[in-house]
Tab-separated table of C-alpha atoms in Angstrom:
chain	number	residue	atom	x	y	z
R	18	UNK	CA	0.000	0.000	0.000
R	19	UNK	CA	1.346	3.424	-0.965
R	20	UNK	CA	2.160	5.561	2.075
R	21	UNK	CA	-0.142	8.586	2.244
R	22	UNK	CA	-0.478	11.297	4.818
R	23	UNK	CA	-4.194	10.996	5.487
R	24	UNK	CA	-5.986	7.759	6.350
R	25	UNK	CA	-7.905	6.386	3.337
R	26	UNK	CA	-11.594	5.991	4.139
R	27	UNK	CA	-14.477	4.658	2.056
R	28	UNK	CA	-17.925	5.828	3.151
R	29	UNK	CA	-21.214	4.193	2.122
R	30	UNK	CA	-24.476	5.998	2.872
R	31	UNK	CA	-28.115	5.741	1.873
R	32	UNK	CA	-31.599	5.221	3.264
R	33	UNK	CA	-32.599	2.339	5.489
R	34	UNK	CA	-33.337	-0.882	3.613
R	35	UNK	CA	-31.367	0.028	0.477
R	36	UNK	CA	-28.619	-2.576	1.028
R	37	UNK	CA	-25.693	-0.651	2.550
R	38	UNK	CA	-24.677	-3.508	4.839
R	39	UNK	CA	-24.489	-6.042	2.019
R	40	UNK	CA	-22.426	-3.698	-0.159
R	41	UNK	CA	-20.081	-2.788	2.707
R	42	UNK	CA	-19.426	-6.459	3.540
R	43	UNK	CA	-18.775	-7.281	-0.124
R	44	UNK	CA	-16.359	-4.361	-0.310
R	45	UNK	CA	-14.589	-5.335	2.914
R	46	UNK	CA	-14.066	-8.861	1.583
R	47	UNK	CA	-12.699	-7.488	-1.680
R	48	UNK	CA	-10.325	-4.950	-0.142
R	49	UNK	CA	-9.106	-6.541	3.096
R	50	UNK	CA	-11.249	-4.001	4.894
R	51	UNK	CA	-13.195	-3.657	8.135
R	52	UNK	CA	-16.455	-1.857	8.812
R	53	UNK	CA	-17.361	0.993	11.158
R	54	UNK	CA	-21.134	1.229	11.620
R	55	UNK	CA	-22.632	4.738	11.489
R	56	UNK	CA	-26.071	3.902	12.846
R	57	UNK	CA	-27.475	5.666	15.897
R	58	UNK	CA	-29.445	2.571	16.999
R	59	UNK	CA	-26.910	-0.191	16.362
R	60	UNK	CA	-24.715	1.227	19.140
R	61	UNK	CA	-27.121	-0.299	21.703
R	62	UNK	CA	-26.636	-3.766	23.155
R	63	UNK	CA	-29.569	-6.208	23.216
R	64	UNK	CA	-31.274	-4.312	20.380
R	65	UNK	CA	-30.503	-6.467	17.359
R	66	UNK	CA	-33.631	-7.264	15.390
R	67	UNK	CA	-35.279	-3.841	15.415
R	68	UNK	CA	-32.020	-2.131	14.437
R	69	UNK	CA	-31.354	-4.563	11.554
R	70	UNK	CA	-27.959	-5.331	13.046
R	71	UNK	CA	-26.187	-7.902	10.847
R	72	UNK	CA	-25.848	-11.296	12.509
R	73	UNK	CA	-22.443	-12.906	12.983
R	74	UNK	CA	-23.241	-15.161	10.030
R	75	UNK	CA	-24.173	-12.188	7.841
R	76	UNK	CA	-20.922	-10.397	8.761
R	77	UNK	CA	-18.999	-13.261	7.080
R	78	UNK	CA	-16.002	-12.891	9.371
R	79	UNK	CA	-15.634	-9.151	8.738
R	80	UNK	CA	-14.908	-7.129	11.891
R	81	UNK	CA	-17.543	-4.495	12.700
R	82	UNK	CA	-16.981	-1.547	15.024
R	83	UNK	CA	-19.351	0.854	16.834
R	84	UNK	CA	-21.978	-1.822	17.387
R	85	UNK	CA	-23.022	-2.913	20.891
R	86	UNK	CA	-21.027	-0.180	22.624
R	87	UNK	CA	-23.577	1.050	25.208
R	88	UNK	CA	-26.552	-0.329	27.133
R	89	UNK	CA	-30.022	0.954	26.165
R	90	UNK	CA	-30.199	3.227	29.217
R	91	UNK	CA	-26.808	4.877	28.623
R	92	UNK	CA	-26.506	8.303	27.011
R	93	UNK	CA	-25.038	8.388	23.524
R	94	UNK	CA	-24.621	11.195	21.009
R	95	UNK	CA	-22.688	12.329	17.940
R	96	UNK	CA	-19.717	13.491	20.015
R	97	UNK	CA	-19.310	10.045	21.589
R	98	UNK	CA	-19.748	8.428	18.186
R	99	UNK	CA	-17.081	10.660	16.664
R	100	UNK	CA	-14.615	9.757	19.403
R	101	UNK	CA	-15.286	6.027	19.168
R	102	UNK	CA	-15.390	5.886	15.364
R	103	UNK	CA	-12.135	7.815	14.979
R	104	UNK	CA	-10.433	5.429	17.397
R	105	UNK	CA	-11.794	2.477	15.405
R	106	UNK	CA	-10.667	3.936	12.076
R	107	UNK	CA	-7.138	4.501	13.408
R	108	UNK	CA	-7.042	0.940	14.728
R	109	UNK	CA	-8.126	-0.504	11.377
R	110	UNK	CA	-5.572	1.631	9.526
R	111	UNK	CA	-2.770	0.644	11.919
R	112	UNK	CA	-3.413	-2.981	10.969
R	113	UNK	CA	-3.009	-2.023	7.291
R	114	UNK	CA	-6.662	-2.665	6.535
R	115	UNK	CA	-9.112	-0.364	4.775
R	116	UNK	CA	-11.661	1.376	7.042
R	117	UNK	CA	-15.191	1.386	5.582
R	118	UNK	CA	-17.703	3.690	7.272
R	119	UNK	CA	-21.248	2.588	6.480
R	120	UNK	CA	-24.591	3.731	7.790
R	121	UNK	CA	-27.563	6.007	7.514
R	122	UNK	CA	-27.199	8.452	10.418
R	123	UNK	CA	-26.243	11.662	8.648
R	124	UNK	CA	-24.862	13.543	11.641
R	125	UNK	CA	-22.647	10.598	12.588
R	126	UNK	CA	-21.307	10.429	9.032
R	127	UNK	CA	-20.618	14.183	8.993
R	128	UNK	CA	-18.822	14.006	12.329
R	129	UNK	CA	-16.162	11.923	10.558
R	130	UNK	CA	-16.122	13.579	7.108
R	131	UNK	CA	-15.738	17.071	8.515
R	132	UNK	CA	-13.773	18.572	11.429
R	133	UNK	CA	-16.805	19.039	13.668
R	134	UNK	CA	-15.745	20.206	17.103
R	135	UNK	CA	-18.168	18.813	19.654
R	136	UNK	CA	-16.140	20.161	22.561
R	137	UNK	CA	-17.659	23.539	21.797
R	138	UNK	CA	-20.848	22.392	20.143
R	139	UNK	CA	-22.849	25.569	20.767
R	140	UNK	CA	-24.352	24.243	23.965
R	141	UNK	CA	-26.044	26.309	26.653
R	142	UNK	CA	-27.664	23.953	29.197
R	143	UNK	CA	-29.080	26.852	31.201
R	144	UNK	CA	-30.864	28.317	28.170
R	145	UNK	CA	-32.033	24.849	27.138
R	146	UNK	CA	-33.536	24.400	30.608
R	147	UNK	CA	-35.264	27.752	30.230
R	148	UNK	CA	-36.757	26.691	26.881
R	149	UNK	CA	-38.063	23.479	28.415
R	150	UNK	CA	-39.778	25.550	31.110
R	151	UNK	CA	-41.263	27.780	28.390
R	152	UNK	CA	-42.530	24.653	26.656
R	153	UNK	CA	-44.146	23.523	29.912
R	154	UNK	CA	-45.945	26.852	30.258
R	155	UNK	CA	-47.053	27.160	26.633
R	156	UNK	CA	-47.834	24.825	23.747
R	157	UNK	CA	-45.586	23.513	20.973
R	158	UNK	CA	-46.807	26.174	18.552
R	159	UNK	CA	-45.519	28.919	20.856
R	160	UNK	CA	-42.003	27.423	20.629
R	161	UNK	CA	-42.376	27.066	16.860
R	162	UNK	CA	-43.307	30.768	16.605
R	163	UNK	CA	-40.180	31.697	18.605
R	164	UNK	CA	-38.088	29.715	16.154
R	165	UNK	CA	-39.734	31.450	13.184
R	166	UNK	CA	-38.476	34.788	14.512
R	167	UNK	CA	-34.808	33.693	14.689
R	168	UNK	CA	-34.437	30.828	12.201
R	169	UNK	CA	-37.332	30.757	9.706
R	170	UNK	CA	-35.630	28.181	7.454
R	171	UNK	CA	-35.396	25.616	10.240
R	172	UNK	CA	-38.895	26.476	11.442
R	173	UNK	CA	-40.225	25.735	7.949
R	174	UNK	CA	-38.523	22.313	8.008
R	175	UNK	CA	-39.640	21.260	11.480
R	176	UNK	CA	-43.076	20.168	12.591
R	177	UNK	CA	-44.295	21.956	15.756
R	178	UNK	CA	-44.310	18.566	17.509
R	179	UNK	CA	-40.549	18.162	16.945
R	180	UNK	CA	-39.768	20.024	20.150
R	181	UNK	CA	-36.304	18.502	20.617
R	182	UNK	CA	-34.965	19.860	17.326
R	183	UNK	CA	-36.730	23.191	17.804
R	184	UNK	CA	-35.071	23.630	21.200
R	185	UNK	CA	-31.712	22.652	19.686
R	186	UNK	CA	-32.055	25.244	16.900
R	187	UNK	CA	-33.007	27.972	19.381
R	188	UNK	CA	-30.069	26.964	21.587
R	189	UNK	CA	-27.613	27.167	18.670
R	190	UNK	CA	-28.896	30.606	17.698
R	191	UNK	CA	-28.706	31.822	21.302
R	192	UNK	CA	-25.131	30.548	21.705
R	193	UNK	CA	-23.713	31.543	18.291
R	194	UNK	CA	-26.052	34.024	16.637
R	195	UNK	CA	-26.186	31.618	13.689
R	196	UNK	CA	-29.081	29.694	12.174
R	197	UNK	CA	-28.735	25.902	11.941
R	198	UNK	CA	-27.941	26.223	8.234
R	199	UNK	CA	-25.157	28.746	8.904
R	200	UNK	CA	-23.856	26.684	11.812
R	201	UNK	CA	-23.630	23.541	9.675
R	202	UNK	CA	-22.120	25.291	6.651
R	203	UNK	CA	-19.121	26.310	8.730
R	204	UNK	CA	-17.824	22.745	8.801
R	205	UNK	CA	-19.176	21.614	5.415
R	206	UNK	CA	-16.725	23.972	3.730
R	207	UNK	CA	-13.744	22.483	5.571
R	208	UNK	CA	-11.515	19.627	4.495
R	209	UNK	CA	-10.880	16.717	6.834
R	210	UNK	CA	-7.389	16.951	8.378
R	211	UNK	CA	-7.386	13.211	9.110
R	212	UNK	CA	-9.046	11.331	6.261
R	213	UNK	CA	-8.766	11.093	2.505
R	214	UNK	CA	-12.318	9.921	1.888
R	215	UNK	CA	-14.470	8.721	-0.959
R	216	UNK	CA	-18.209	8.940	-0.390
R	217	UNK	CA	-20.706	6.626	-2.096
R	218	UNK	CA	-24.473	6.762	-1.841
R	219	UNK	CA	-26.675	3.778	-2.624
R	220	UNK	CA	-29.993	4.804	-4.133
R	221	UNK	CA	-33.081	2.999	-5.395
R	222	UNK	CA	-36.426	3.703	-6.997
R	223	UNK	CA	-38.707	4.923	-4.195
R	224	UNK	CA	-41.501	2.396	-4.739
R	225	UNK	CA	-39.008	-0.443	-4.910
R	226	UNK	CA	-37.316	0.787	-1.721
R	227	UNK	CA	-40.657	1.039	0.058
R	228	UNK	CA	-41.443	-2.529	-0.961
R	229	UNK	CA	-38.112	-3.692	0.459
R	230	UNK	CA	-38.805	-1.815	3.689
R	231	UNK	CA	-42.220	-3.461	4.063
R	232	UNK	CA	-40.701	-6.913	3.542
R	233	UNK	CA	-37.889	-6.151	5.982
R	234	UNK	CA	-40.397	-5.227	8.697
R	235	UNK	CA	-42.158	-8.558	8.055
R	236	UNK	CA	-38.816	-10.373	8.438
R	237	UNK	CA	-38.082	-8.533	11.702
R	238	UNK	CA	-41.406	-9.657	13.106
R	239	UNK	CA	-40.785	-13.239	11.999
R	240	UNK	CA	-37.313	-13.077	13.574
R	241	UNK	CA	-38.806	-12.198	16.977
R	242	UNK	CA	-39.074	-8.412	17.269
R	243	UNK	CA	-41.903	-8.631	19.809
R	244	UNK	CA	-39.867	-11.073	21.897
R	245	UNK	CA	-36.912	-8.695	21.762
R	246	UNK	CA	-39.003	-5.742	22.984
R	247	UNK	CA	-40.524	-7.834	25.786
R	248	UNK	CA	-37.019	-8.915	26.780
R	249	UNK	CA	-35.872	-5.305	27.015
R	250	UNK	CA	-38.853	-4.456	29.231
R	251	UNK	CA	-38.086	-7.450	31.447
R	252	UNK	CA	-34.513	-6.174	31.801
R	253	UNK	CA	-35.897	-2.896	33.146
R	254	UNK	CA	-35.514	-0.715	30.068
R	255	UNK	CA	-38.588	1.494	29.996
R	256	UNK	CA	-40.438	3.343	27.254
R	257	UNK	CA	-39.111	6.799	28.159
R	258	UNK	CA	-35.534	5.913	27.142
R	259	UNK	CA	-34.221	7.423	23.905
R	260	UNK	CA	-33.265	3.948	22.707
R	261	UNK	CA	-36.785	2.606	23.282
R	262	UNK	CA	-38.224	5.386	21.143
R	263	UNK	CA	-36.329	4.096	18.126
R	264	UNK	CA	-38.054	2.735	15.036
R	265	UNK	CA	-39.367	-0.756	15.651
R	266	UNK	CA	-39.460	-0.356	19.402
R	267	UNK	CA	-41.956	2.439	20.058
R	268	UNK	CA	-44.501	0.905	17.674
R	269	UNK	CA	-44.288	-2.523	19.339
R	270	UNK	CA	-44.450	-0.892	22.777
R	271	UNK	CA	-47.703	0.812	21.787
R	272	UNK	CA	-49.117	-2.581	20.840
R	273	UNK	CA	-47.922	-4.245	24.064
R	274	UNK	CA	-49.470	-1.446	26.103
R	275	UNK	CA	-52.798	-1.811	24.306
R	276	UNK	CA	-52.582	1.562	22.585
R	277	UNK	CA	-52.872	-0.012	19.147
R	278	UNK	CA	-53.963	-3.261	17.555
R	279	UNK	CA	-51.367	-5.624	16.106
R	280	UNK	CA	-52.330	-4.665	12.555
R	281	UNK	CA	-52.079	-0.957	13.405
R	282	UNK	CA	-48.661	-1.422	15.006
R	283	UNK	CA	-47.238	-3.264	11.997
R	284	UNK	CA	-48.633	-0.756	9.507
R	285	UNK	CA	-47.382	2.159	11.625
R	286	UNK	CA	-43.895	0.657	11.755
R	287	UNK	CA	-43.841	0.241	7.987
R	288	UNK	CA	-45.124	3.773	7.415
R	289	UNK	CA	-42.699	5.350	9.907
R	290	UNK	CA	-39.765	3.465	8.362
R	291	UNK	CA	-40.721	4.628	4.858
R	292	UNK	CA	-40.920	8.223	6.079
R	293	UNK	CA	-37.578	7.859	7.825
R	294	UNK	CA	-35.977	6.597	4.599
R	295	UNK	CA	-37.349	9.628	2.760
R	296	UNK	CA	-35.809	11.996	5.342
R	297	UNK	CA	-32.476	10.184	5.054
R	298	UNK	CA	-32.428	10.657	1.278
R	299	UNK	CA	-33.184	14.366	1.698
R	300	UNK	CA	-30.230	14.651	4.089
R	301	UNK	CA	-27.733	12.839	1.862
R	302	UNK	CA	-28.845	14.612	-1.304
R	303	UNK	CA	-27.577	17.855	0.231
R	304	UNK	CA	-24.042	16.462	0.140
R	305	UNK	CA	-22.561	17.439	-3.232
R	306	UNK	CA	-19.620	15.023	-3.076
R	307	UNK	CA	-21.619	11.789	-3.043
R	308	UNK	CA	-20.954	9.365	-5.907
R	309	UNK	CA	-24.424	7.888	-6.359
R	310	UNK	CA	-24.728	4.192	-7.177
R	311	UNK	CA	-27.837	2.626	-8.691
R	312	UNK	CA	-28.996	-0.090	-6.311
R	313	UNK	CA	-32.171	-1.036	-8.138
R	314	UNK	CA	-30.825	-4.436	-9.206
R	315	UNK	CA	-29.527	-6.448	-6.212
R	316	UNK	CA	-27.860	-8.808	-8.663
R	317	UNK	CA	-25.612	-5.887	-9.713
R	318	UNK	CA	-24.092	-5.495	-6.226
R	319	UNK	CA	-20.933	-7.340	-7.290
R	320	UNK	CA	-20.597	-4.901	-10.191
R	321	UNK	CA	-21.008	-1.905	-7.850
R	322	UNK	CA	-18.420	-3.392	-5.507
R	323	UNK	CA	-15.977	-3.840	-8.389
R	324	UNK	CA	-16.615	-0.231	-9.410
R	325	UNK	CA	-15.634	1.027	-5.953
R	326	UNK	CA	-12.580	-1.235	-5.845
R	327	UNK	CA	-11.481	0.188	-9.206
R	328	UNK	CA	-11.810	3.723	-7.802
R	329	UNK	CA	-9.795	2.713	-4.732
R	330	UNK	CA	-6.984	1.248	-6.827
R	331	UNK	CA	-6.791	4.403	-8.966
R	332	UNK	CA	-6.836	6.781	-5.993
R	333	UNK	CA	-4.683	4.988	-3.442
R	334	UNK	CA	-2.755	2.350	-5.435
R	335	UNK	CA	-3.859	-0.482	-3.137
């Protein structure tokens, strides 16, 4: 391998259900690589089925990092991901293997592609506490109207019920005087000091993707998703945890608590997952440096893998 100053890094992104895991494993096998997961739910232990975590058999002997790193009741965020993922990438590189970052959590991906400094991440806990008190005294629309006055672009994007993101946007503006768009653009214009990366996005016809998502939910249920959620409850992990509000868990919890029928829970999970995939695509389409790959034909995955390997050989002389 040619000695280069920055660590070579291949990144694979795309919406849930599009086939990122399969492509990443194929690529790792073809390049002597190892995989760093960039998924905000796969970090949790005991949450395997609902997070679509690849089984040991599916991993085909390829080492995976940033999976099963915290318990469901432990706090986790982008700053902790960045720290853990960077350590993993350095470890993979030190063993003369290719790091492959793969996942669908946009902020986690950006924390590696760009020099995002989470040590000064525009936080003001006191002001955040104040906003939560305001929210307790007024309704969600009141908070949304406050956001309109300071950051109309973000207000237009967020539903009034998305109080967490509204509070975050107000906090950023209070701490920096910048809108969320301005705050994010600061790092998007910077080059990574650590990594020489190539970014690939796997895309698919929307109706075909939605069909795959529906079938994947059916497979999760057949694999024991309800049993997994019951097991988490028996271990003491309650509904109010961030982890238990993840896709696949909150919908099953509603069913177990009698707040929905089984049919309603399954349909809600499918609908919420489709909507989530749509939001992911919107996020990744903002990134101008993505090399988009057509994932409509699963039988072409070997061809797509060969295409990436060819790019790697040209760029880094592996």
